[in-house]
């Protein structure tokens, strides 16, 4: 269990239990990540420790752990990808997290277009077998769009 407390606050978040459809399992560790609004909880199932990732400002729409060995060698390829959506601006952002340290490594906006204007977008993220490329699929009831991203090695 984690406690997040800011100085001079009368109340604070004690725990988050459960999540939405955005729950992912780490590919090789007993770790589950899930979102609750704009907060990501990373839960170690063996130790019952929870880490809060809260650099998001909008509701999280998708989560995905990276494939083993993704990205640069100094992080050992252990990333968590999150996608949030600002429905007022119709802008989605992708964030790459070093989840074990709790730091957001990079934030990038997804390419925008006038085609996908519905606020009920769904996002999916997947990696290729080498872990050097990942794809973000955006879908609505009317259409879809995919963007392909590359990790530098």
PDB file of N, CA and C in Angstrom, residues 28-134:
ATOM      1  N   UNK A  28       7.171 -10.426 -17.644  1.00  0.00           N
ATOM      2  CA  UNK A  28       8.058 -11.381 -16.966  1.00  0.00           C
ATOM      3  C   UNK A  28       8.141 -11.206 -15.452  1.00  0.00           C
ATOM      4  N   UNK A  29       7.398 -10.268 -14.889  1.00  0.00           N
ATOM      5  CA  UNK A  29       7.452 -10.008 -13.450  1.00  0.00           C
ATOM      6  C   UNK A  29       6.038 -10.052 -12.866  1.00  0.00           C
ATOM      7  N   UNK A  30       5.917 -10.272 -11.562  1.00  0.00           N
ATOM      8  CA  UNK A  30       4.576 -10.304 -10.947  1.00  0.00           C
ATOM      9  C   UNK A  30       4.045  -8.892 -10.694  1.00  0.00           C
ATOM     10  N   UNK A  31       3.908  -8.126 -11.767  1.00  0.00           N
ATOM     11  CA  UNK A  31       3.516  -6.722 -11.692  1.00  0.00           C
ATOM     12  C   UNK A  31       2.262  -6.520 -12.537  1.00  0.00           C
ATOM     13  N   UNK A  32       1.298  -5.795 -11.986  1.00  0.00           N
ATOM     14  CA  UNK A  32       0.104  -5.392 -12.712  1.00  0.00           C
ATOM     15  C   UNK A  32       0.038  -3.872 -12.661  1.00  0.00           C
ATOM     16  N   UNK A  33      -0.275  -3.259 -13.792  1.00  0.00           N
ATOM     17  CA  UNK A  33      -0.496  -1.815 -13.826  1.00  0.00           C
ATOM     18  C   UNK A  33      -1.931  -1.579 -14.267  1.00  0.00           C
ATOM     19  N   UNK A  34      -2.591  -0.617 -13.619  1.00  0.00           N
ATOM     20  CA  UNK A  34      -3.953  -0.274 -14.012  1.00  0.00           C
ATOM     21  C   UNK A  34      -4.162   1.206 -13.773  1.00  0.00           C
ATOM     22  N   UNK A  35      -5.163   1.734 -14.456  1.00  0.00           N
ATOM     23  CA  UNK A  35      -5.431   3.165 -14.323  1.00  0.00           C
ATOM     24  C   UNK A  35      -6.744   3.371 -13.591  1.00  0.00           C
ATOM     25  N   UNK A  36      -6.807   4.521 -12.964  1.00  0.00           N
ATOM     26  CA  UNK A  36      -8.023   4.969 -12.295  1.00  0.00           C
ATOM     27  C   UNK A  36      -8.104   6.470 -12.576  1.00  0.00           C
ATOM     28  N   UNK A  37      -8.856   6.844 -13.612  1.00  0.00           N
ATOM     29  CA  UNK A  37      -8.893   8.242 -14.030  1.00  0.00           C
ATOM     30  C   UNK A  37      -7.569   8.641 -14.644  1.00  0.00           C
ATOM     31  N   UNK A  38      -6.880   9.607 -14.021  1.00  0.00           N
ATOM     32  CA  UNK A  38      -5.598  10.069 -14.549  1.00  0.00           C
ATOM     33  C   UNK A  38      -4.421   9.564 -13.716  1.00  0.00           C
ATOM     34  N   UNK A  39      -4.631   8.539 -12.916  1.00  0.00           N
ATOM     35  CA  UNK A  39      -3.577   7.963 -12.081  1.00  0.00           C
ATOM     36  C   UNK A  39      -3.290   6.543 -12.550  1.00  0.00           C
ATOM     37  N   UNK A  40      -2.015   6.183 -12.577  1.00  0.00           N
ATOM     38  CA  UNK A  40      -1.616   4.807 -12.873  1.00  0.00           C
ATOM     39  C   UNK A  40      -1.107   4.197 -11.573  1.00  0.00           C
ATOM     40  N   UNK A  41      -1.582   3.004 -11.281  1.00  0.00           N
ATOM     41  CA  UNK A  41      -1.106   2.257 -10.129  1.00  0.00           C
ATOM     42  C   UNK A  41      -0.306   1.065 -10.647  1.00  0.00           C
ATOM     43  N   UNK A  42       0.929   0.918 -10.174  1.00  0.00           N
ATOM     44  CA  UNK A  42       1.759  -0.239 -10.490  1.00  0.00           C
ATOM     45  C   UNK A  42       1.810  -1.082  -9.226  1.00  0.00           C
ATOM     46  N   UNK A  43       1.279  -2.300  -9.295  1.00  0.00           N
ATOM     47  CA  UNK A  43       1.088  -3.147  -8.126  1.00  0.00           C
ATOM     48  C   UNK A  43       1.978  -4.382  -8.233  1.00  0.00           C
ATOM     49  N   UNK A  44       2.885  -4.542  -7.264  1.00  0.00           N
ATOM     50  CA  UNK A  44       3.698  -5.748  -7.165  1.00  0.00           C
ATOM     51  C   UNK A  44       2.874  -6.789  -6.423  1.00  0.00           C
ATOM     52  N   UNK A  45       2.526  -7.869  -7.105  1.00  0.00           N
ATOM     53  CA  UNK A  45       1.630  -8.860  -6.520  1.00  0.00           C
ATOM     54  C   UNK A  45       2.290  -9.703  -5.434  1.00  0.00           C
ATOM     55  N   UNK A  46       3.627  -9.826  -5.457  1.00  0.00           N
ATOM     56  CA  UNK A  46       4.312 -10.600  -4.424  1.00  0.00           C
ATOM     57  C   UNK A  46       4.464  -9.819  -3.129  1.00  0.00           C
ATOM     58  N   UNK A  47       4.856  -8.553  -3.234  1.00  0.00           N
ATOM     59  CA  UNK A  47       5.103  -7.756  -2.027  1.00  0.00           C
ATOM     60  C   UNK A  47       3.884  -6.925  -1.615  1.00  0.00           C
ATOM     61  N   UNK A  48       2.896  -6.835  -2.482  1.00  0.00           N
ATOM     62  CA  UNK A  48       1.702  -6.016  -2.288  1.00  0.00           C
ATOM     63  C   UNK A  48       2.031  -4.521  -2.242  1.00  0.00           C
ATOM     64  N   UNK A  49       3.206  -4.130  -2.725  1.00  0.00           N
ATOM     65  CA  UNK A  49       3.567  -2.718  -2.801  1.00  0.00           C
ATOM     66  C   UNK A  49       2.911  -2.092  -4.021  1.00  0.00           C
ATOM     67  N   UNK A  50       2.521  -0.827  -3.876  1.00  0.00           N
ATOM     68  CA  UNK A  50       1.918  -0.084  -4.985  1.00  0.00           C
ATOM     69  C   UNK A  50       2.684   1.209  -5.188  1.00  0.00           C
ATOM     70  N   UNK A  51       2.876   1.542  -6.451  1.00  0.00           N
ATOM     71  CA  UNK A  51       3.549   2.779  -6.834  1.00  0.00           C
ATOM     72  C   UNK A  51       2.577   3.585  -7.676  1.00  0.00           C
ATOM     73  N   UNK A  52       2.458   4.849  -7.375  1.00  0.00           N
ATOM     74  CA  UNK A  52       1.548   5.722  -8.110  1.00  0.00           C
ATOM     75  C   UNK A  52       2.336   6.527  -9.132  1.00  0.00           C
ATOM     76  N   UNK A  53       1.890   6.480 -10.382  1.00  0.00           N
ATOM     77  CA  UNK A  53       2.441   7.317 -11.442  1.00  0.00           C
ATOM     78  C   UNK A  53       1.376   8.341 -11.773  1.00  0.00           C
ATOM     79  N   UNK A  54       1.676   9.610 -11.575  1.00  0.00           N
ATOM     80  CA  UNK A  54       0.601  10.601 -11.694  1.00  0.00           C
ATOM     81  C   UNK A  54       1.021  11.858 -12.433  1.00  0.00           C
ATOM     82  N   UNK A  55       1.749  11.699 -13.519  1.00  0.00           N
ATOM     83  CA  UNK A  55       2.119  12.847 -14.337  1.00  0.00           C
ATOM     84  C   UNK A  55       1.044  13.150 -15.380  1.00  0.00           C
ATOM     85  N   UNK A  56       0.012  12.336 -15.436  1.00  0.00           N
ATOM     86  CA  UNK A  56      -1.055  12.506 -16.416  1.00  0.00           C
ATOM     87  C   UNK A  56      -1.971  13.650 -15.967  1.00  0.00           C
ATOM     88  N   UNK A  57      -2.553  14.344 -16.946  1.00  0.00           N
ATOM     89  CA  UNK A  57      -3.526  15.382 -16.633  1.00  0.00           C
ATOM     90  C   UNK A  57      -4.918  15.043 -17.146  1.00  0.00           C
ATOM     91  N   UNK A  58      -5.008  13.980 -17.942  1.00  0.00           N
ATOM     92  CA  UNK A  58      -6.282  13.589 -18.535  1.00  0.00           C
ATOM     93  C   UNK A  58      -6.477  12.088 -18.349  1.00  0.00           C
ATOM     94  N   UNK A  59      -7.694  11.647 -18.584  1.00  0.00           N
ATOM     95  CA  UNK A  59      -8.012  10.241 -18.371  1.00  0.00           C
ATOM     96  C   UNK A  59      -7.143   9.333 -19.234  1.00  0.00           C
ATOM     97  N   UNK A  60      -6.645   8.279 -18.616  1.00  0.00           N
ATOM     98  CA  UNK A  60      -5.791   7.329 -19.308  1.00  0.00           C
ATOM     99  C   UNK A  60      -6.679   6.368 -20.086  1.00  0.00           C
ATOM    100  N   UNK A  61      -6.341   6.194 -21.356  1.00  0.00           N
ATOM    101  CA  UNK A  61      -7.142   5.358 -22.241  1.00  0.00           C
ATOM    102  C   UNK A  61      -6.485   4.022 -22.542  1.00  0.00           C
ATOM    103  N   UNK A  62      -5.164   3.906 -22.359  1.00  0.00           N
ATOM    104  CA  UNK A  62      -4.487   2.650 -22.679  1.00  0.00           C
ATOM    105  C   UNK A  62      -3.174   2.552 -21.920  1.00  0.00           C
ATOM    106  N   UNK A  63      -2.806   1.319 -21.578  1.00  0.00           N
ATOM    107  CA  UNK A  63      -1.531   1.016 -20.925  1.00  0.00           C
ATOM    108  C   UNK A  63      -0.914  -0.197 -21.595  1.00  0.00           C
ATOM    109  N   UNK A  64       0.413  -0.255 -21.629  1.00  0.00           N
ATOM    110  CA  UNK A  64       1.097  -1.422 -22.171  1.00  0.00           C
ATOM    111  C   UNK A  64       2.516  -1.459 -21.624  1.00  0.00           C
ATOM    112  N   UNK A  65       2.928  -2.622 -21.097  1.00  0.00           N
ATOM    113  CA  UNK A  65       4.331  -2.809 -20.735  1.00  0.00           C
ATOM    114  C   UNK A  65       5.114  -3.094 -22.001  1.00  0.00           C
ATOM    115  N   UNK A  66       6.360  -2.634 -22.035  1.00  0.00           N
ATOM    116  CA  UNK A  66       7.194  -2.864 -23.207  1.00  0.00           C
ATOM    117  C   UNK A  66       7.648  -4.312 -23.265  1.00  0.00           C
ATOM    118  N   UNK A  67       8.060  -4.696 -24.453  1.00  0.00           N
ATOM    119  CA  UNK A  67       8.660  -6.015 -24.629  1.00  0.00           C
ATOM    120  C   UNK A  67      10.044  -6.004 -23.983  1.00  0.00           C
ATOM    121  N   UNK A  68      10.509  -7.161 -23.572  1.00  0.00           N
ATOM    122  CA  UNK A  68      11.837  -7.262 -22.944  1.00  0.00           C
ATOM    123  C   UNK A  68      12.898  -6.741 -23.903  1.00  0.00           C
ATOM    124  N   UNK A  69      13.784  -5.888 -23.395  1.00  0.00           N
ATOM    125  CA  UNK A  69      14.883  -5.359 -24.199  1.00  0.00           C
ATOM    126  C   UNK A  69      14.531  -4.165 -25.062  1.00  0.00           C
ATOM    127  N   UNK A  70      13.356  -3.569 -24.881  1.00  0.00           N
ATOM    128  CA  UNK A  70      12.964  -2.419 -25.690  1.00  0.00           C
ATOM    129  C   UNK A  70      13.785  -1.193 -25.327  1.00  0.00           C
ATOM    130  N   UNK A  71      13.907  -0.290 -26.277  1.00  0.00           N
ATOM    131  CA  UNK A  71      14.533   0.998 -26.021  1.00  0.00           C
ATOM    132  C   UNK A  71      16.017   0.914 -25.769  1.00  0.00           C
ATOM    133  N   UNK A  72      16.523   1.860 -24.991  1.00  0.00           N
ATOM    134  CA  UNK A  72      17.957   1.940 -24.744  1.00  0.00           C
ATOM    135  C   UNK A  72      18.396   0.878 -23.742  1.00  0.00           C
ATOM    136  N   UNK A  73      19.647   0.525 -23.811  1.00  0.00           N
ATOM    137  CA  UNK A  73      20.158  -0.559 -22.981  1.00  0.00           C
ATOM    138  C   UNK A  73      20.274  -0.182 -21.506  1.00  0.00           C
ATOM    139  N   UNK A  74      20.408   1.112 -21.174  1.00  0.00           N
ATOM    140  CA  UNK A  74      20.606   1.500 -19.774  1.00  0.00           C
ATOM    141  C   UNK A  74      19.352   1.331 -18.919  1.00  0.00           C
ATOM    142  N   UNK A  75      18.189   1.171 -19.527  1.00  0.00           N
ATOM    143  CA  UNK A  75      16.973   0.968 -18.739  1.00  0.00           C
ATOM    144  C   UNK A  75      16.525  -0.484 -18.747  1.00  0.00           C
ATOM    145  N   UNK A  76      17.279  -1.342 -19.398  1.00  0.00           N
ATOM    146  CA  UNK A  76      16.978  -2.767 -19.483  1.00  0.00           C
ATOM    147  C   UNK A  76      15.608  -3.039 -20.087  1.00  0.00           C
ATOM    148  N   UNK A  77      15.099  -2.104 -20.875  1.00  0.00           N
ATOM    149  CA  UNK A  77      13.856  -2.335 -21.599  1.00  0.00           C
ATOM    150  C   UNK A  77      12.633  -2.516 -20.743  1.00  0.00           C
ATOM    151  N   UNK A  78      12.581  -1.884 -19.613  1.00  0.00           N
ATOM    152  CA  UNK A  78      11.450  -2.056 -18.708  1.00  0.00           C
ATOM    153  C   UNK A  78      10.631  -0.775 -18.665  1.00  0.00           C
ATOM    154  N   UNK A  79       9.758  -0.602 -19.648  1.00  0.00           N
ATOM    155  CA  UNK A  79       8.955   0.609 -19.777  1.00  0.00           C
ATOM    156  C   UNK A  79       7.482   0.303 -19.594  1.00  0.00           C
ATOM    157  N   UNK A  80       6.745   1.351 -19.283  1.00  0.00           N
ATOM    158  CA  UNK A  80       5.291   1.300 -19.322  1.00  0.00           C
ATOM    159  C   UNK A  80       4.855   2.444 -20.230  1.00  0.00           C
ATOM    160  N   UNK A  81       4.019   2.126 -21.198  1.00  0.00           N
ATOM    161  CA  UNK A  81       3.493   3.124 -22.125  1.00  0.00           C
ATOM    162  C   UNK A  81       2.083   3.470 -21.665  1.00  0.00           C
ATOM    163  N   UNK A  82       1.769   4.770 -21.614  1.00  0.00           N
ATOM    164  CA  UNK A  82       0.399   5.185 -21.306  1.00  0.00           C
ATOM    165  C   UNK A  82      -0.071   6.171 -22.365  1.00  0.00           C
ATOM    166  N   UNK A  83      -1.353   6.136 -22.646  1.00  0.00           N
ATOM    167  CA  UNK A  83      -1.959   7.082 -23.587  1.00  0.00           C
ATOM    168  C   UNK A  83      -3.116   7.743 -22.864  1.00  0.00           C
ATOM    169  N   UNK A  84      -3.092   9.080 -22.849  1.00  0.00           N
ATOM    170  CA  UNK A  84      -4.210   9.815 -22.260  1.00  0.00           C
ATOM    171  C   UNK A  84      -4.883  10.639 -23.350  1.00  0.00           C
ATOM    172  N   UNK A  85      -6.104  11.070 -23.091  1.00  0.00           N
ATOM    173  CA  UNK A  85      -6.871  11.815 -24.092  1.00  0.00           C
ATOM    174  C   UNK A  85      -7.495  13.044 -23.448  1.00  0.00           C
ATOM    175  N   UNK A  86      -7.172  14.198 -24.012  1.00  0.00           N
ATOM    176  CA  UNK A  86      -7.820  15.448 -23.646  1.00  0.00           C
ATOM    177  C   UNK A  86      -9.008  15.603 -24.590  1.00  0.00           C
ATOM    178  N   UNK A  87     -10.204  15.263 -24.132  1.00  0.00           N
ATOM    179  CA  UNK A  87     -11.372  15.277 -25.012  1.00  0.00           C
ATOM    180  C   UNK A  87     -11.773  16.690 -25.417  1.00  0.00           C
ATOM    181  N   UNK A  88     -11.452  17.697 -24.611  1.00  0.00           N
ATOM    182  CA  UNK A  88     -11.792  19.069 -24.974  1.00  0.00           C
ATOM    183  C   UNK A  88     -10.982  19.548 -26.177  1.00  0.00           C
ATOM    184  N   UNK A  89      -9.727  19.141 -26.244  1.00  0.00           N
ATOM    185  CA  UNK A  89      -8.869  19.547 -27.364  1.00  0.00           C
ATOM    186  C   UNK A  89      -8.733  18.453 -28.419  1.00  0.00           C
ATOM    187  N   UNK A  90      -9.358  17.297 -28.180  1.00  0.00           N
ATOM    188  CA  UNK A  90      -9.247  16.147 -29.073  1.00  0.00           C
ATOM    189  C   UNK A  90      -7.776  15.808 -29.336  1.00  0.00           C
ATOM    190  N   UNK A  91      -6.972  15.836 -28.274  1.00  0.00           N
ATOM    191  CA  UNK A  91      -5.538  15.565 -28.390  1.00  0.00           C
ATOM    192  C   UNK A  91      -5.147  14.442 -27.443  1.00  0.00           C
ATOM    193  N   UNK A  92      -4.467  13.452 -27.982  1.00  0.00           N
ATOM    194  CA  UNK A  92      -3.976  12.342 -27.174  1.00  0.00           C
ATOM    195  C   UNK A  92      -2.465  12.470 -27.019  1.00  0.00           C
ATOM    196  N   UNK A  93      -1.961  12.066 -25.864  1.00  0.00           N
ATOM    197  CA  UNK A  93      -0.525  12.068 -25.594  1.00  0.00           C
ATOM    198  C   UNK A  93      -0.079  10.674 -25.207  1.00  0.00           C
ATOM    199  N   UNK A  94       1.113  10.336 -25.639  1.00  0.00           N
ATOM    200  CA  UNK A  94       1.716   9.072 -25.256  1.00  0.00           C
ATOM    201  C   UNK A  94       2.853   9.380 -24.293  1.00  0.00           C
ATOM    202  N   UNK A  95       2.932   8.613 -23.222  1.00  0.00           N
ATOM    203  CA  UNK A  95       3.999   8.805 -22.237  1.00  0.00           C
ATOM    204  C   UNK A  95       4.743   7.494 -22.072  1.00  0.00           C
ATOM    205  N   UNK A  96       6.051   7.610 -21.955  1.00  0.00           N
ATOM    206  CA  UNK A  96       6.896   6.455 -21.710  1.00  0.00           C
ATOM    207  C   UNK A  96       7.440   6.600 -20.299  1.00  0.00           C
ATOM    208  N   UNK A  97       7.190   5.589 -19.478  1.00  0.00           N
ATOM    209  CA  UNK A  97       7.547   5.605 -18.060  1.00  0.00           C
ATOM    210  C   UNK A  97       8.641   4.590 -17.764  1.00  0.00           C
ATOM    211  N   UNK A  98       9.587   4.970 -16.929  1.00  0.00           N
ATOM    212  CA  UNK A  98      10.421   3.992 -16.243  1.00  0.00           C
ATOM    213  C   UNK A  98       9.631   3.696 -14.980  1.00  0.00           C
ATOM    214  N   UNK A  99       8.764   2.713 -15.074  1.00  0.00           N
ATOM    215  CA  UNK A  99       7.769   2.489 -14.026  1.00  0.00           C
ATOM    216  C   UNK A  99       8.395   2.123 -12.688  1.00  0.00           C
ATOM    217  N   UNK A 100       9.554   1.439 -12.696  1.00  0.00           N
ATOM    218  CA  UNK A 100      10.145   1.019 -11.424  1.00  0.00           C
ATOM    219  C   UNK A 100      10.685   2.204 -10.631  1.00  0.00           C
ATOM    220  N   UNK A 101      11.090   3.272 -11.337  1.00  0.00           N
ATOM    221  CA  UNK A 101      11.560   4.465 -10.632  1.00  0.00           C
ATOM    222  C   UNK A 101      10.448   5.498 -10.467  1.00  0.00           C
ATOM    223  N   UNK A 102       9.358   5.344 -11.221  1.00  0.00           N
ATOM    224  CA  UNK A 102       8.238   6.274 -11.114  1.00  0.00           C
ATOM    225  C   UNK A 102       8.378   7.518 -11.966  1.00  0.00           C
ATOM    226  N   UNK A 103       9.358   7.545 -12.885  1.00  0.00           N
ATOM    227  CA  UNK A 103       9.600   8.745 -13.683  1.00  0.00           C
ATOM    228  C   UNK A 103       9.078   8.599 -15.105  1.00  0.00           C
ATOM    229  N   UNK A 104       8.492   9.688 -15.587  1.00  0.00           N
ATOM    230  CA  UNK A 104       8.090   9.773 -16.980  1.00  0.00           C
ATOM    231  C   UNK A 104       9.324  10.166 -17.784  1.00  0.00           C
ATOM    232  N   UNK A 105       9.705   9.335 -18.732  1.00  0.00           N
ATOM    233  CA  UNK A 105      10.911   9.570 -19.530  1.00  0.00           C
ATOM    234  C   UNK A 105      10.626  10.520 -20.688  1.00  0.00           C
ATOM    235  N   UNK A 106       9.458  10.364 -21.311  1.00  0.00           N
ATOM    236  CA  UNK A 106       9.155  11.171 -22.483  1.00  0.00           C
ATOM    237  C   UNK A 106       7.654  11.288 -22.659  1.00  0.00           C
ATOM    238  N   UNK A 107       7.216  12.446 -23.148  1.00  0.00           N
ATOM    239  CA  UNK A 107       5.826  12.684 -23.520  1.00  0.00           C
ATOM    240  C   UNK A 107       5.799  13.183 -24.948  1.00  0.00           C
ATOM    241  N   UNK A 108       4.941  12.598 -25.767  1.00  0.00           N
ATOM    242  CA  UNK A 108       4.793  13.025 -27.158  1.00  0.00           C
ATOM    243  C   UNK A 108       3.316  13.033 -27.515  1.00  0.00           C
ATOM    244  N   UNK A 109       2.879  14.052 -28.264  1.00  0.00           N
ATOM    245  CA  UNK A 109       1.487  14.030 -28.722  1.00  0.00           C
ATOM    246  C   UNK A 109       1.331  13.027 -29.861  1.00  0.00           C
ATOM    247  N   UNK A 110       0.199  12.345 -29.884  1.00  0.00           N
ATOM    248  CA  UNK A 110      -0.107  11.508 -31.039  1.00  0.00           C
ATOM    249  C   UNK A 110      -0.467  12.429 -32.195  1.00  0.00           C
ATOM    250  N   UNK A 111      -0.139  12.035 -33.408  1.00  0.00           N
ATOM    251  CA  UNK A 111      -0.508  12.887 -34.557  1.00  0.00           C
ATOM    252  C   UNK A 111      -2.008  13.133 -34.549  1.00  0.00           C
ATOM    253  N   UNK A 112      -2.398  14.381 -34.766  1.00  0.00           N
ATOM    254  CA  UNK A 112      -3.830  14.691 -34.744  1.00  0.00           C
ATOM    255  C   UNK A 112      -4.345  14.806 -36.168  1.00  0.00           C
ATOM    256  N   UNK A 113      -5.648  14.614 -36.283  1.00  0.00           N
ATOM    257  CA  UNK A 113      -6.295  14.705 -37.577  1.00  0.00           C
ATOM    258  C   UNK A 113      -7.758  15.019 -37.350  1.00  0.00           C
ATOM    259  N   UNK A 114      -8.383  15.623 -38.321  1.00  0.00           N
ATOM    260  CA  UNK A 114      -9.798  15.935 -38.219  1.00  0.00           C
ATOM    261  C   UNK A 114     -10.692  14.733 -38.414  1.00  0.00           C
ATOM    262  N   UNK A 115     -10.100  13.590 -38.760  1.00  0.00           N
ATOM    263  CA  UNK A 115     -10.902  12.407 -39.062  1.00  0.00           C
ATOM    264  C   UNK A 115     -11.500  11.811 -37.793  1.00  0.00           C
ATOM    265  N   UNK A 116     -10.701  11.716 -36.732  1.00  0.00           N
ATOM    266  CA  UNK A 116     -11.140  11.036 -35.510  1.00  0.00           C
ATOM    267  C   UNK A 116     -11.603  12.056 -34.475  1.00  0.00           C
ATOM    268  N   UNK A 117     -12.755  12.645 -34.696  1.00  0.00           N
ATOM    269  CA  UNK A 117     -13.226  13.702 -33.809  1.00  0.00           C
ATOM    270  C   UNK A 117     -14.104  13.212 -32.675  1.00  0.00           C
ATOM    271  N   UNK A 118     -14.485  11.958 -32.684  1.00  0.00           N
ATOM    272  CA  UNK A 118     -15.362  11.464 -31.635  1.00  0.00           C
ATOM    273  C   UNK A 118     -14.618  11.374 -30.309  1.00  0.00           C
ATOM    274  N   UNK A 119     -15.307  11.728 -29.238  1.00  0.00           N
ATOM    275  CA  UNK A 119     -14.652  11.683 -27.924  1.00  0.00           C
ATOM    276  C   UNK A 119     -14.512  10.260 -27.397  1.00  0.00           C
ATOM    277  N   UNK A 120     -15.237   9.320 -27.965  1.00  0.00           N
ATOM    278  CA  UNK A 120     -15.174   7.935 -27.490  1.00  0.00           C
ATOM    279  C   UNK A 120     -14.130   7.120 -28.245  1.00  0.00           C
ATOM    280  N   UNK A 121     -12.949   7.669 -28.387  1.00  0.00           N
ATOM    281  CA  UNK A 121     -11.864   6.946 -29.036  1.00  0.00           C
ATOM    282  C   UNK A 121     -11.401   5.800 -28.147  1.00  0.00           C
ATOM    283  N   UNK A 122     -10.971   4.748 -28.785  1.00  0.00           N
ATOM    284  CA  UNK A 122     -10.331   3.638 -28.087  1.00  0.00           C
ATOM    285  C   UNK A 122      -8.912   3.548 -28.610  1.00  0.00           C
ATOM    286  N   UNK A 123      -7.984   3.208 -27.706  1.00  0.00           N
ATOM    287  CA  UNK A 123      -6.577   3.127 -28.066  1.00  0.00           C
ATOM    288  C   UNK A 123      -6.046   1.750 -27.699  1.00  0.00           C
ATOM    289  N   UNK A 124      -5.185   1.223 -28.542  1.00  0.00           N
ATOM    290  CA  UNK A 124      -4.481  -0.018 -28.266  1.00  0.00           C
ATOM    291  C   UNK A 124      -3.031   0.165 -28.652  1.00  0.00           C
ATOM    292  N   UNK A 125      -2.150  -0.483 -27.938  1.00  0.00           N
ATOM    293  CA  UNK A 125      -0.723  -0.360 -28.187  1.00  0.00           C
ATOM    294  C   UNK A 125      -0.124  -1.762 -28.239  1.00  0.00           C
ATOM    295  N   UNK A 126       0.759  -1.999 -29.185  1.00  0.00           N
ATOM    296  CA  UNK A 126       1.401  -3.302 -29.288  1.00  0.00           C
ATOM    297  C   UNK A 126       2.832  -3.156 -29.776  1.00  0.00           C
ATOM    298  N   UNK A 127       3.667  -4.126 -29.426  1.00  0.00           N
ATOM    299  CA  UNK A 127       5.079  -4.116 -29.794  1.00  0.00           C
ATOM    300  C   UNK A 127       5.370  -5.188 -30.827  1.00  0.00           C
ATOM    301  N   UNK A 128       6.400  -4.943 -31.659  1.00  0.00           N
ATOM    302  CA  UNK A 128       6.872  -5.997 -32.544  1.00  0.00           C
ATOM    303  C   UNK A 128       7.718  -6.976 -31.738  1.00  0.00           C
ATOM    304  N   UNK A 129       8.110  -8.076 -32.332  1.00  0.00           N
ATOM    305  CA  UNK A 129       8.830  -9.117 -31.592  1.00  0.00           C
ATOM    306  C   UNK A 129      10.192  -8.671 -31.083  1.00  0.00           C
ATOM    307  N   UNK A 130      10.826  -7.685 -31.740  1.00  0.00           N
ATOM    308  CA  UNK A 130      12.152  -7.228 -31.295  1.00  0.00           C
ATOM    309  C   UNK A 130      12.069  -6.167 -30.200  1.00  0.00           C
ATOM    310  N   UNK A 131      10.907  -5.548 -30.039  1.00  0.00           N
ATOM    311  CA  UNK A 131      10.752  -4.494 -29.035  1.00  0.00           C
ATOM    312  C   UNK A 131      11.247  -3.137 -29.496  1.00  0.00           C
ATOM    313  N   UNK A 132      11.650  -3.008 -30.767  1.00  0.00           N
ATOM    314  CA  UNK A 132      12.160  -1.726 -31.245  1.00  0.00           C
ATOM    315  C   UNK A 132      11.071  -0.860 -31.872  1.00  0.00           C
ATOM    316  N   UNK A 133       9.928  -1.441 -32.206  1.00  0.00           N
ATOM    317  CA  UNK A 133       8.809  -0.695 -32.775  1.00  0.00           C
ATOM    318  C   UNK A 133       7.549  -0.985 -31.976  1.00  0.00           C
ATOM    319  N   UNK A 134       6.707   0.037 -31.839  1.00  0.00           N
ATOM    320  CA  UNK A 134       5.382  -0.216 -31.303  1.00  0.00           C
ATOM    321  C   UNK A 134       4.367   0.579 -32.099  1.00  0.00           C
TER     322      UNK A 134
END
